[in-house]
PDB file of C-alpha atoms in Angstrom:
ATOM      1  CA  UNK H 882       0.000   0.000   0.000  1.00  0.00           C
ATOM      2  CA  UNK H 883       1.279   3.457  -0.829  1.00  0.00           C
ATOM      3  CA  UNK H 884       1.580   6.221   1.718  1.00  0.00           C
ATOM      4  CA  UNK H 885      -0.731   9.177   1.471  1.00  0.00           C
ATOM      5  CA  UNK H 886       1.795  12.001   1.702  1.00  0.00           C
ATOM      6  CA  UNK H 887       3.532  13.404  -1.382  1.00  0.00           C
ATOM      7  CA  UNK H 888       7.140  12.210  -1.280  1.00  0.00           C
ATOM      8  CA  UNK H 889       9.724  14.079  -3.349  1.00  0.00           C
ATOM      9  CA  UNK H 890      13.493  13.788  -3.068  1.00  0.00           C
ATOM     10  CA  UNK H 891      15.359  16.125  -0.749  1.00  0.00           C
ATOM     11  CA  UNK H 892      19.067  16.651  -0.167  1.00  0.00           C
ATOM     12  CA  UNK H 893      19.825  15.519   3.367  1.00  0.00           C
ATOM     13  CA  UNK H 894      23.115  14.757   5.041  1.00  0.00           C
ATOM     14  CA  UNK H 895      23.636  11.217   6.230  1.00  0.00           C
ATOM     15  CA  UNK H 896      23.352  11.204   9.982  1.00  0.00           C
ATOM     16  CA  UNK H 897      22.574   8.571  12.587  1.00  0.00           C
ATOM     17  CA  UNK H 898      22.909  10.677  15.724  1.00  0.00           C
ATOM     18  CA  UNK H 899      19.159  10.673  16.374  1.00  0.00           C
ATOM     19  CA  UNK H 900      18.955   6.921  15.975  1.00  0.00           C
ATOM     20  CA  UNK H 901      21.992   6.407  18.200  1.00  0.00           C
ATOM     21  CA  UNK H 902      20.470   8.519  20.977  1.00  0.00           C
ATOM     22  CA  UNK H 903      17.230   6.576  20.758  1.00  0.00           C
ATOM     23  CA  UNK H 904      19.147   3.308  20.811  1.00  0.00           C
ATOM     24  CA  UNK H 905      20.891   4.199  24.054  1.00  0.00           C
ATOM     25  CA  UNK H 906      17.650   5.161  25.772  1.00  0.00           C
ATOM     26  CA  UNK H 907      15.619   2.138  24.727  1.00  0.00           C
ATOM     27  CA  UNK H 908      18.377  -0.336  25.548  1.00  0.00           C
ATOM     28  CA  UNK H 909      18.577   1.166  29.018  1.00  0.00           C
ATOM     29  CA  UNK H 910      14.808   0.960  29.417  1.00  0.00           C
ATOM     30  CA  UNK H 911      14.619  -2.580  28.070  1.00  0.00           C
ATOM     31  CA  UNK H 912      11.889  -1.672  25.619  1.00  0.00           C
ATOM     32  CA  UNK H 913      13.307  -3.215  22.466  1.00  0.00           C
ATOM     33  CA  UNK H 914      15.329  -6.226  21.362  1.00  0.00           C
ATOM     34  CA  UNK H 915      18.316  -5.713  19.106  1.00  0.00           C
ATOM     35  CA  UNK H 916      21.905  -6.591  18.470  1.00  0.00           C
ATOM     36  CA  UNK H 917      23.498  -3.256  19.225  1.00  0.00           C
ATOM     37  CA  UNK H 918      24.226  -4.318  22.786  1.00  0.00           C
ATOM     38  CA  UNK H 919      27.374  -6.033  21.591  1.00  0.00           C
ATOM     39  CA  UNK H 920      29.098  -2.698  21.006  1.00  0.00           C
ATOM     40  CA  UNK H 921      28.003  -1.347  24.361  1.00  0.00           C
ATOM     41  CA  UNK H 922      29.226  -4.470  26.154  1.00  0.00           C
ATOM     42  CA  UNK H 923      32.671  -4.119  24.635  1.00  0.00           C
ATOM     43  CA  UNK H 924      33.078  -0.662  26.160  1.00  0.00           C
ATOM     44  CA  UNK H 925      34.204   0.790  22.849  1.00  0.00           C
ATOM     45  CA  UNK H 926      32.878   3.895  21.159  1.00  0.00           C
ATOM     46  CA  UNK H 927      29.861   3.397  18.916  1.00  0.00           C
ATOM     47  CA  UNK H 928      30.748   3.754  15.221  1.00  0.00           C
ATOM     48  CA  UNK H 929      29.611   6.924  13.510  1.00  0.00           C
ATOM     49  CA  UNK H 930      28.281   4.858  10.623  1.00  0.00           C
ATOM     50  CA  UNK H 931      26.906   1.347  10.996  1.00  0.00           C
ATOM     51  CA  UNK H 932      28.029  -1.116   8.375  1.00  0.00           C
ATOM     52  CA  UNK H 933      26.588  -4.466   9.482  1.00  0.00           C
ATOM     53  CA  UNK H 934      23.155  -5.824  10.290  1.00  0.00           C
ATOM     54  CA  UNK H 935      24.409  -6.455  13.824  1.00  0.00           C
ATOM     55  CA  UNK H 936      24.697  -2.696  14.314  1.00  0.00           C
ATOM     56  CA  UNK H 937      20.992  -2.001  13.844  1.00  0.00           C
ATOM     57  CA  UNK H 938      18.155  -2.151  16.341  1.00  0.00           C
ATOM     58  CA  UNK H 939      15.575  -4.851  15.683  1.00  0.00           C
ATOM     59  CA  UNK H 940      11.922  -4.614  16.725  1.00  0.00           C
ATOM     60  CA  UNK H 941      10.642  -6.663  19.634  1.00  0.00           C
ATOM     61  CA  UNK H 942       8.472  -9.600  18.542  1.00  0.00           C
ATOM     62  CA  UNK H 943       4.862  -9.017  19.539  1.00  0.00           C
ATOM     63  CA  UNK H 944       5.232  -5.302  20.305  1.00  0.00           C
ATOM     64  CA  UNK H 945       1.881  -3.497  19.941  1.00  0.00           C
ATOM     65  CA  UNK H 946       1.971  -1.758  16.565  1.00  0.00           C
ATOM     66  CA  UNK H 947       0.127   1.048  14.768  1.00  0.00           C
ATOM     67  CA  UNK H 948       0.183   1.775  11.041  1.00  0.00           C
ATOM     68  CA  UNK H 949       0.150   5.555  10.573  1.00  0.00           C
ATOM     69  CA  UNK H 950       1.297   6.033   6.971  1.00  0.00           C
ATOM     70  CA  UNK H 951      -1.823   8.080   6.264  1.00  0.00           C
ATOM     71  CA  UNK H 952      -0.722  10.771   8.717  1.00  0.00           C
ATOM     72  CA  UNK H 953       0.834  10.759  12.175  1.00  0.00           C
ATOM     73  CA  UNK H 954      -1.202  11.169  15.362  1.00  0.00           C
ATOM     74  CA  UNK H 955      -0.747  10.542  19.069  1.00  0.00           C
ATOM     75  CA  UNK H 956      -0.139   6.795  19.368  1.00  0.00           C
ATOM     76  CA  UNK H 957      -2.895   4.886  21.182  1.00  0.00           C
ATOM     77  CA  UNK H 958      -2.111   3.726  24.689  1.00  0.00           C
ATOM     78  CA  UNK H 959       0.063   0.648  24.764  1.00  0.00           C
ATOM     79  CA  UNK H 960       1.521   1.068  21.273  1.00  0.00           C
ATOM     80  CA  UNK H 961       5.281   0.533  21.262  1.00  0.00           C
ATOM     81  CA  UNK H 962       6.041   0.564  17.537  1.00  0.00           C
ATOM     82  CA  UNK H 963       4.586   2.303  14.502  1.00  0.00           C
ATOM     83  CA  UNK H 964       5.173   3.106  10.857  1.00  0.00           C
ATOM     84  CA  UNK H 965       4.898   6.627   9.431  1.00  0.00           C
ATOM     85  CA  UNK H 966       5.583   8.232   6.066  1.00  0.00           C
ATOM     86  CA  UNK H 967       9.141   9.487   5.640  1.00  0.00           C
ATOM     87  CA  UNK H 968       7.866  13.078   5.452  1.00  0.00           C
ATOM     88  CA  UNK H 969       6.343  12.680   8.928  1.00  0.00           C
ATOM     89  CA  UNK H 970       8.141  12.874  12.269  1.00  0.00           C
ATOM     90  CA  UNK H 971       8.876   9.781  14.356  1.00  0.00           C
ATOM     91  CA  UNK H 972       7.083   9.355  17.688  1.00  0.00           C
ATOM     92  CA  UNK H 973       9.384   9.912  20.682  1.00  0.00           C
ATOM     93  CA  UNK H 974      10.168   6.826  22.731  1.00  0.00           C
ATOM     94  CA  UNK H 975       8.725   4.295  20.279  1.00  0.00           C
ATOM     95  CA  UNK H 976      10.209   2.023  17.638  1.00  0.00           C
ATOM     96  CA  UNK H 977       9.635   4.038  14.458  1.00  0.00           C
ATOM     97  CA  UNK H 978       9.530   2.515  10.975  1.00  0.00           C
ATOM     98  CA  UNK H 979       9.916   4.923   8.056  1.00  0.00           C
ATOM     99  CA  UNK H 980       7.635   4.293   5.064  1.00  0.00           C
ATOM    100  CA  UNK H 981       9.296   4.803   1.677  1.00  0.00           C
ATOM    101  CA  UNK H 982       7.595   4.068  -1.652  1.00  0.00           C
ATOM    102  CA  UNK H 983      10.699   2.608  -3.255  1.00  0.00           C
ATOM    103  CA  UNK H 984       9.438   0.669  -6.273  1.00  0.00           C
ATOM    104  CA  UNK H 985       6.623   2.925  -7.560  1.00  0.00           C
ATOM    105  CA  UNK H 986       5.903   6.640  -7.800  1.00  0.00           C
ATOM    106  CA  UNK H 987       3.987   8.296  -5.000  1.00  0.00           C
ATOM    107  CA  UNK H 988       0.535   9.664  -5.886  1.00  0.00           C
ATOM    108  CA  UNK H 989       1.042  13.212  -7.113  1.00  0.00           C
ATOM    109  CA  UNK H 990       4.766  12.781  -7.736  1.00  0.00           C
ATOM    110  CA  UNK H 991       4.613  11.549 -11.331  1.00  0.00           C
ATOM    111  CA  UNK H 992       5.351  14.949 -12.884  1.00  0.00           C
ATOM    112  CA  UNK H 993       8.582  15.211 -10.898  1.00  0.00           C
ATOM    113  CA  UNK H 994       9.695  11.826 -12.225  1.00  0.00           C
ATOM    114  CA  UNK H 995       8.705  12.727 -15.778  1.00  0.00           C
ATOM    115  CA  UNK H 996      10.588  16.033 -15.590  1.00  0.00           C
ATOM    116  CA  UNK H 997      13.740  14.715 -13.925  1.00  0.00           C
ATOM    117  CA  UNK H 998      14.049  10.953 -14.514  1.00  0.00           C
ATOM    118  CA  UNK H 999      11.698   9.855 -17.308  1.00  0.00           C
ATOM    119  CA  UNK H1000      14.031   6.962 -18.146  1.00  0.00           C
ATOM    120  CA  UNK H1001      13.397   5.406 -14.717  1.00  0.00           C
ATOM    121  CA  UNK H1002       9.664   4.977 -15.316  1.00  0.00           C
ATOM    122  CA  UNK H1003       8.794   1.451 -16.460  1.00  0.00           C
ATOM    123  CA  UNK H1004       7.257   1.280 -19.934  1.00  0.00           C
ATOM    124  CA  UNK H1005       5.713  -1.423 -22.073  1.00  0.00           C
ATOM    125  CA  UNK H1006       6.728  -2.363 -25.611  1.00  0.00           C
ATOM    126  CA  UNK H1007       4.825   0.619 -26.995  1.00  0.00           C
ATOM    127  CA  UNK H1008       6.555   3.080 -24.698  1.00  0.00           C
ATOM    128  CA  UNK H1009       3.493   3.533 -22.470  1.00  0.00           C
ATOM    129  CA  UNK H1010       4.043   3.827 -18.741  1.00  0.00           C
ATOM    130  CA  UNK H1011       3.031   0.767 -16.725  1.00  0.00           C
ATOM    131  CA  UNK H1012       0.688   1.791 -13.922  1.00  0.00           C
ATOM    132  CA  UNK H1013      -0.460   0.128 -10.726  1.00  0.00           C
ATOM    133  CA  UNK H1014      -4.142   0.831 -11.335  1.00  0.00           C
ATOM    134  CA  UNK H1015      -5.081   0.171  -7.723  1.00  0.00           C
ATOM    135  CA  UNK H1016      -3.126   3.193  -6.479  1.00  0.00           C
ATOM    136  CA  UNK H1017      -2.528   5.150  -9.701  1.00  0.00           C
ATOM    137  CA  UNK H1018       1.236   4.776  -9.354  1.00  0.00           C
ATOM    138  CA  UNK H1019       3.721   4.244 -12.156  1.00  0.00           C
ATOM    139  CA  UNK H1020       6.188   1.418 -11.616  1.00  0.00           C
ATOM    140  CA  UNK H1021       9.881   2.270 -11.417  1.00  0.00           C
ATOM    141  CA  UNK H1022      12.263   0.444 -13.731  1.00  0.00           C
ATOM    142  CA  UNK H1023      14.592  -1.858 -11.796  1.00  0.00           C
ATOM    143  CA  UNK H1024      15.375  -4.031 -14.826  1.00  0.00           C
ATOM    144  CA  UNK H1025      19.032  -3.071 -15.343  1.00  0.00           C
ATOM    145  CA  UNK H1026      21.992  -2.510 -13.060  1.00  0.00           C
ATOM    146  CA  UNK H1027      22.421   1.034 -14.405  1.00  0.00           C
ATOM    147  CA  UNK H1028      18.829   1.976 -13.625  1.00  0.00           C
ATOM    148  CA  UNK H1029      18.990   0.380 -10.204  1.00  0.00           C
ATOM    149  CA  UNK H1030      22.072   2.465  -9.471  1.00  0.00           C
ATOM    150  CA  UNK H1031      20.235   5.633 -10.464  1.00  0.00           C
ATOM    151  CA  UNK H1032      17.231   4.674  -8.380  1.00  0.00           C
ATOM    152  CA  UNK H1033      19.421   3.849  -5.393  1.00  0.00           C
ATOM    153  CA  UNK H1034      20.819   7.382  -5.455  1.00  0.00           C
ATOM    154  CA  UNK H1035      17.286   8.805  -5.237  1.00  0.00           C
ATOM    155  CA  UNK H1036      15.663   6.365  -2.832  1.00  0.00           C
ATOM    156  CA  UNK H1037      18.898   6.126  -0.859  1.00  0.00           C
ATOM    157  CA  UNK H1038      18.671   9.836  -0.045  1.00  0.00           C
ATOM    158  CA  UNK H1039      15.189   9.256   1.294  1.00  0.00           C
ATOM    159  CA  UNK H1040      16.524   6.459   3.509  1.00  0.00           C
ATOM    160  CA  UNK H1041      19.323   8.748   4.693  1.00  0.00           C
ATOM    161  CA  UNK H1042      16.604  11.244   5.606  1.00  0.00           C
ATOM    162  CA  UNK H1043      14.772   8.619   7.654  1.00  0.00           C
ATOM    163  CA  UNK H1044      17.908   8.083   9.738  1.00  0.00           C
ATOM    164  CA  UNK H1045      18.512  11.812  10.089  1.00  0.00           C
ATOM    165  CA  UNK H1046      14.939  12.304  11.309  1.00  0.00           C
ATOM    166  CA  UNK H1047      15.378   9.717  14.061  1.00  0.00           C
ATOM    167  CA  UNK H1048      13.618   6.630  12.705  1.00  0.00           C
ATOM    168  CA  UNK H1049      14.995   3.229  13.712  1.00  0.00           C
ATOM    169  CA  UNK H1050      13.925   1.287  10.612  1.00  0.00           C
ATOM    170  CA  UNK H1051      12.628   1.631   7.075  1.00  0.00           C
ATOM    171  CA  UNK H1052      10.008  -0.239   5.019  1.00  0.00           C
ATOM    172  CA  UNK H1053      10.474   0.104   1.233  1.00  0.00           C
ATOM    173  CA  UNK H1054       7.039  -0.449  -0.281  1.00  0.00           C
ATOM    174  CA  UNK H1055       5.945  -2.239  -3.458  1.00  0.00           C
ATOM    175  CA  UNK H1056       8.655  -4.873  -3.449  1.00  0.00           C
ATOM    176  CA  UNK H1057       6.123  -6.958  -5.369  1.00  0.00           C
ATOM    177  CA  UNK H1058       5.874  -4.529  -8.308  1.00  0.00           C
ATOM    178  CA  UNK H1059       7.172  -7.282 -10.608  1.00  0.00           C
ATOM    179  CA  UNK H1060       3.722  -8.863 -10.302  1.00  0.00           C
ATOM    180  CA  UNK H1061       2.193  -5.777 -11.962  1.00  0.00           C
ATOM    181  CA  UNK H1062       4.932  -5.158 -14.527  1.00  0.00           C
ATOM    182  CA  UNK H1063       3.397  -6.990 -17.507  1.00  0.00           C
ATOM    183  CA  UNK H1064       6.460  -9.201 -17.594  1.00  0.00           C
ATOM    184  CA  UNK H1065       8.969  -6.322 -17.772  1.00  0.00           C
ATOM    185  CA  UNK H1066      10.355  -6.943 -14.277  1.00  0.00           C
ATOM    186  CA  UNK H1067      11.394 -10.124 -12.487  1.00  0.00           C
ATOM    187  CA  UNK H1068      11.865 -11.157  -8.878  1.00  0.00           C
ATOM    188  CA  UNK H1069      15.621 -10.978  -9.467  1.00  0.00           C
ATOM    189  CA  UNK H1070      15.405  -7.340 -10.579  1.00  0.00           C
ATOM    190  CA  UNK H1071      13.551  -6.254  -7.452  1.00  0.00           C
ATOM    191  CA  UNK H1072      15.611  -8.463  -5.161  1.00  0.00           C
ATOM    192  CA  UNK H1073      18.800  -6.833  -6.471  1.00  0.00           C
ATOM    193  CA  UNK H1074      17.397  -3.355  -5.885  1.00  0.00           C
ATOM    194  CA  UNK H1075      16.139  -4.345  -2.428  1.00  0.00           C
ATOM    195  CA  UNK H1076      19.631  -5.599  -1.559  1.00  0.00           C
ATOM    196  CA  UNK H1077      21.104  -2.219  -2.494  1.00  0.00           C
ATOM    197  CA  UNK H1078      18.517  -0.498  -0.303  1.00  0.00           C
ATOM    198  CA  UNK H1079      19.280  -2.876   2.581  1.00  0.00           C
ATOM    199  CA  UNK H1080      22.967  -2.003   2.373  1.00  0.00           C
ATOM    200  CA  UNK H1081      22.078   1.697   2.358  1.00  0.00           C
ATOM    201  CA  UNK H1082      19.744   1.299   5.343  1.00  0.00           C
ATOM    202  CA  UNK H1083      22.270  -0.698   7.363  1.00  0.00           C
ATOM    203  CA  UNK H1084      24.922   1.851   6.497  1.00  0.00           C
ATOM    204  CA  UNK H1085      22.632   4.490   8.013  1.00  0.00           C
ATOM    205  CA  UNK H1086      22.102   2.419  11.156  1.00  0.00           C
ATOM    206  CA  UNK H1087      18.543   1.456  10.209  1.00  0.00           C
ATOM    207  CA  UNK H1088      16.886  -1.942  10.210  1.00  0.00           C
ATOM    208  CA  UNK H1089      14.956  -2.719   7.033  1.00  0.00           C
ATOM    209  CA  UNK H1090      11.654  -4.527   6.698  1.00  0.00           C
ATOM    210  CA  UNK H1091      10.437  -6.756   3.900  1.00  0.00           C
ATOM    211  CA  UNK H1092       7.121  -5.304   2.726  1.00  0.00           C
ATOM    212  CA  UNK H1093       4.794  -8.104   1.600  1.00  0.00           C
ATOM    213  CA  UNK H1094       5.390 -10.820  -1.048  1.00  0.00           C
ATOM    214  CA  UNK H1095       6.102 -14.282   0.322  1.00  0.00           C
ATOM    215  CA  UNK H1096       7.697 -14.996  -3.062  1.00  0.00           C
ATOM    216  CA  UNK H1097      10.940 -13.534  -1.742  1.00  0.00           C
ATOM    217  CA  UNK H1098      10.821 -14.920   1.800  1.00  0.00           C
ATOM    218  CA  UNK H1099      13.364 -17.627   1.005  1.00  0.00           C
ATOM    219  CA  UNK H1100      15.805 -14.893  -0.049  1.00  0.00           C
ATOM    220  CA  UNK H1101      15.309 -12.501   2.850  1.00  0.00           C
ATOM    221  CA  UNK H1102      18.706 -13.181   4.429  1.00  0.00           C
ATOM    222  CA  UNK H1103      20.502 -12.847   1.101  1.00  0.00           C
ATOM    223  CA  UNK H1104      18.754  -9.527   0.463  1.00  0.00           C
ATOM    224  CA  UNK H1105      19.381  -8.284   3.998  1.00  0.00           C
ATOM    225  CA  UNK H1106      15.876  -7.840   5.419  1.00  0.00           C
ATOM    226  CA  UNK H1107      15.628  -7.788   9.224  1.00  0.00           C
ATOM    227  CA  UNK H1108      11.871  -8.008   9.850  1.00  0.00           C
ATOM    228  CA  UNK H1109       8.616  -7.917   7.895  1.00  0.00           C
ATOM    229  CA  UNK H1110       5.679  -5.581   7.375  1.00  0.00           C
ATOM    230  CA  UNK H1111       2.851  -7.716   5.989  1.00  0.00           C
ATOM    231  CA  UNK H1112      -0.539  -6.526   4.814  1.00  0.00           C
ATOM    232  CA  UNK H1113      -3.431  -8.972   5.181  1.00  0.00           C
ATOM    233  CA  UNK H1114      -1.278 -12.009   5.898  1.00  0.00           C
ATOM    234  CA  UNK H1115      -4.236 -13.455   7.818  1.00  0.00           C
ATOM    235  CA  UNK H1116      -6.530 -13.166   4.798  1.00  0.00           C
ATOM    236  CA  UNK H1117      -4.028 -15.019   2.631  1.00  0.00           C
ATOM    237  CA  UNK H1118      -2.917 -17.474   5.352  1.00  0.00           C
ATOM    238  CA  UNK H1119       0.670 -16.193   5.154  1.00  0.00           C
ATOM    239  CA  UNK H1120       1.296 -15.065   8.734  1.00  0.00           C
ATOM    240  CA  UNK H1121       3.044 -18.285   9.771  1.00  0.00           C
ATOM    241  CA  UNK H1122       5.434 -18.024   6.821  1.00  0.00           C
ATOM    242  CA  UNK H1123       6.472 -14.500   7.821  1.00  0.00           C
ATOM    243  CA  UNK H1124       6.684 -15.429  11.504  1.00  0.00           C
ATOM    244  CA  UNK H1125       8.907 -18.422  10.770  1.00  0.00           C
ATOM    245  CA  UNK H1126      11.233 -16.416   8.532  1.00  0.00           C
ATOM    246  CA  UNK H1127      11.635 -13.519  10.958  1.00  0.00           C
ATOM    247  CA  UNK H1128      11.325 -15.195  14.374  1.00  0.00           C
ATOM    248  CA  UNK H1129       8.096 -13.322  15.058  1.00  0.00           C
ATOM    249  CA  UNK H1130       9.446  -9.896  14.117  1.00  0.00           C
ATOM    250  CA  UNK H1131       6.430  -9.167  11.940  1.00  0.00           C
ATOM    251  CA  UNK H1132       4.191  -6.091  11.871  1.00  0.00           C
ATOM    252  CA  UNK H1133       0.960  -7.333  10.274  1.00  0.00           C
ATOM    253  CA  UNK H1134      -1.863  -5.048   9.166  1.00  0.00           C
ATOM    254  CA  UNK H1135      -5.395  -6.274   8.536  1.00  0.00           C
ATOM    255  CA  UNK H1136      -8.006  -3.930   7.047  1.00  0.00           C
ATOM    256  CA  UNK H1137     -11.565  -3.428   8.246  1.00  0.00           C
ATOM    257  CA  UNK H1138     -14.104  -5.099   5.962  1.00  0.00           C
ATOM    258  CA  UNK H1139     -11.499  -6.781   3.752  1.00  0.00           C
ATOM    259  CA  UNK H1140     -11.542 -10.552   3.305  1.00  0.00           C
ATOM    260  CA  UNK H1141     -13.298 -13.372   5.102  1.00  0.00           C
ATOM    261  CA  UNK H1142     -11.043 -13.821   8.132  1.00  0.00           C
ATOM    262  CA  UNK H1143     -12.262 -11.718  11.055  1.00  0.00           C
ATOM    263  CA  UNK H1144      -9.792  -9.844  13.230  1.00  0.00           C
ATOM    264  CA  UNK H1145     -10.718 -11.796  16.358  1.00  0.00           C
ATOM    265  CA  UNK H1146      -9.988 -15.023  14.500  1.00  0.00           C
ATOM    266  CA  UNK H1147      -6.692 -13.565  13.266  1.00  0.00           C
ATOM    267  CA  UNK H1148      -5.710 -12.706  16.835  1.00  0.00           C
ATOM    268  CA  UNK H1149      -6.654 -16.179  18.052  1.00  0.00           C
ATOM    269  CA  UNK H1150      -4.486 -17.799  15.377  1.00  0.00           C
ATOM    270  CA  UNK H1151      -1.481 -15.482  15.238  1.00  0.00           C
ATOM    271  CA  UNK H1152      -1.712 -12.881  18.000  1.00  0.00           C
ATOM    272  CA  UNK H1153       0.798 -14.723  20.173  1.00  0.00           C
ATOM    273  CA  UNK H1154       3.387 -14.894  17.368  1.00  0.00           C
ATOM    274  CA  UNK H1155       3.360 -11.523  15.610  1.00  0.00           C
ATOM    275  CA  UNK H1156       2.207  -7.912  16.034  1.00  0.00           C
ATOM    276  CA  UNK H1157      -1.287  -7.578  14.566  1.00  0.00           C
ATOM    277  CA  UNK H1158      -3.248  -4.376  14.034  1.00  0.00           C
ATOM    278  CA  UNK H1159      -6.619  -3.682  12.425  1.00  0.00           C
ATOM    279  CA  UNK H1160      -6.811  -0.423  10.463  1.00  0.00           C
ATOM    280  CA  UNK H1161      -9.181   1.251   8.043  1.00  0.00           C
ATOM    281  CA  UNK H1162      -8.214   0.813   4.396  1.00  0.00           C
ATOM    282  CA  UNK H1163      -7.306   4.505   4.027  1.00  0.00           C
ATOM    283  CA  UNK H1164      -5.168   4.419   7.214  1.00  0.00           C
ATOM    284  CA  UNK H1165      -6.770   7.670   8.360  1.00  0.00           C
ATOM    285  CA  UNK H1166      -5.437   9.680  11.303  1.00  0.00           C
ATOM    286  CA  UNK H1167      -7.307   9.334  14.585  1.00  0.00           C
ATOM    287  CA  UNK H1168     -10.346  11.596  14.788  1.00  0.00           C
ATOM    288  CA  UNK H1169     -11.237  11.392  11.102  1.00  0.00           C
ATOM    289  CA  UNK H1170     -14.477   9.737  10.025  1.00  0.00           C
ATOM    290  CA  UNK H1171     -13.842   6.097   9.192  1.00  0.00           C
ATOM    291  CA  UNK H1172     -10.777   5.722  11.406  1.00  0.00           C
ATOM    292  CA  UNK H1173     -10.323   2.184  12.718  1.00  0.00           C
ATOM    293  CA  UNK H1174      -7.699   0.912  15.133  1.00  0.00           C
ATOM    294  CA  UNK H1175      -7.572  -2.339  17.111  1.00  0.00           C
ATOM    295  CA  UNK H1176      -4.833  -4.600  18.371  1.00  0.00           C
ATOM    296  CA  UNK H1177      -5.001  -8.112  19.755  1.00  0.00           C
TER     297      UNK H1177
END
């Protein structure tokens, strides 16, 4: 699912100071589980730039989660982790995941891509742009190493910005765009681009989440994913697959009125293994008509 905010590139310095400060506080409070304790235990100075997965902070399995990519608001009581659009601010004291639309254009951003990087928009054999009709987003072209390098420069700056803003993790959306590409993209193309983004995220001190598509679960370690953000895994009976791959570090979103599996049933089946939240399909901010939020 695409975020609601307009996301355009911005020049931001790479910085992980905000994430490092958060890391120190949450480790002391015992709120989150991660691997960064190794550096603290050694008594050495923390590196200014993380380079390995072991240097990032992982989410706690089962932590109460809220999906706020439609606009940030005061987290409901008990929530310990959330996801927000990269243009939004992280919530103090929580585990914050930064939403980035990495494989498709954001709604409203197409003109920027056409003006600045028209060659990175995926096109069919007739030169027509290939569009995700569900969200009116044009797919980005990950089909060649050269184009992936260009895309990594753009999306990588967004990931740098997530770290600078104080997020602890990033979720690059539309990893499954190959399914909508009319045969122009393959799993290998998107996996290669995702691996480049994982290296960028880890270099910024951020964990990175696999967004949907069980097709790439068997390659998650090779790519470098640390956890998962899964939409409607209960409806498609995929929650166990994500939970097994990521040792329960799964933020799963179900949507009100979608599918045949009720939220209570989802909680009964998977609530003790992963973080489940029920949201409205438009992921509206609290207070707006149609807003829905429930956890197990």
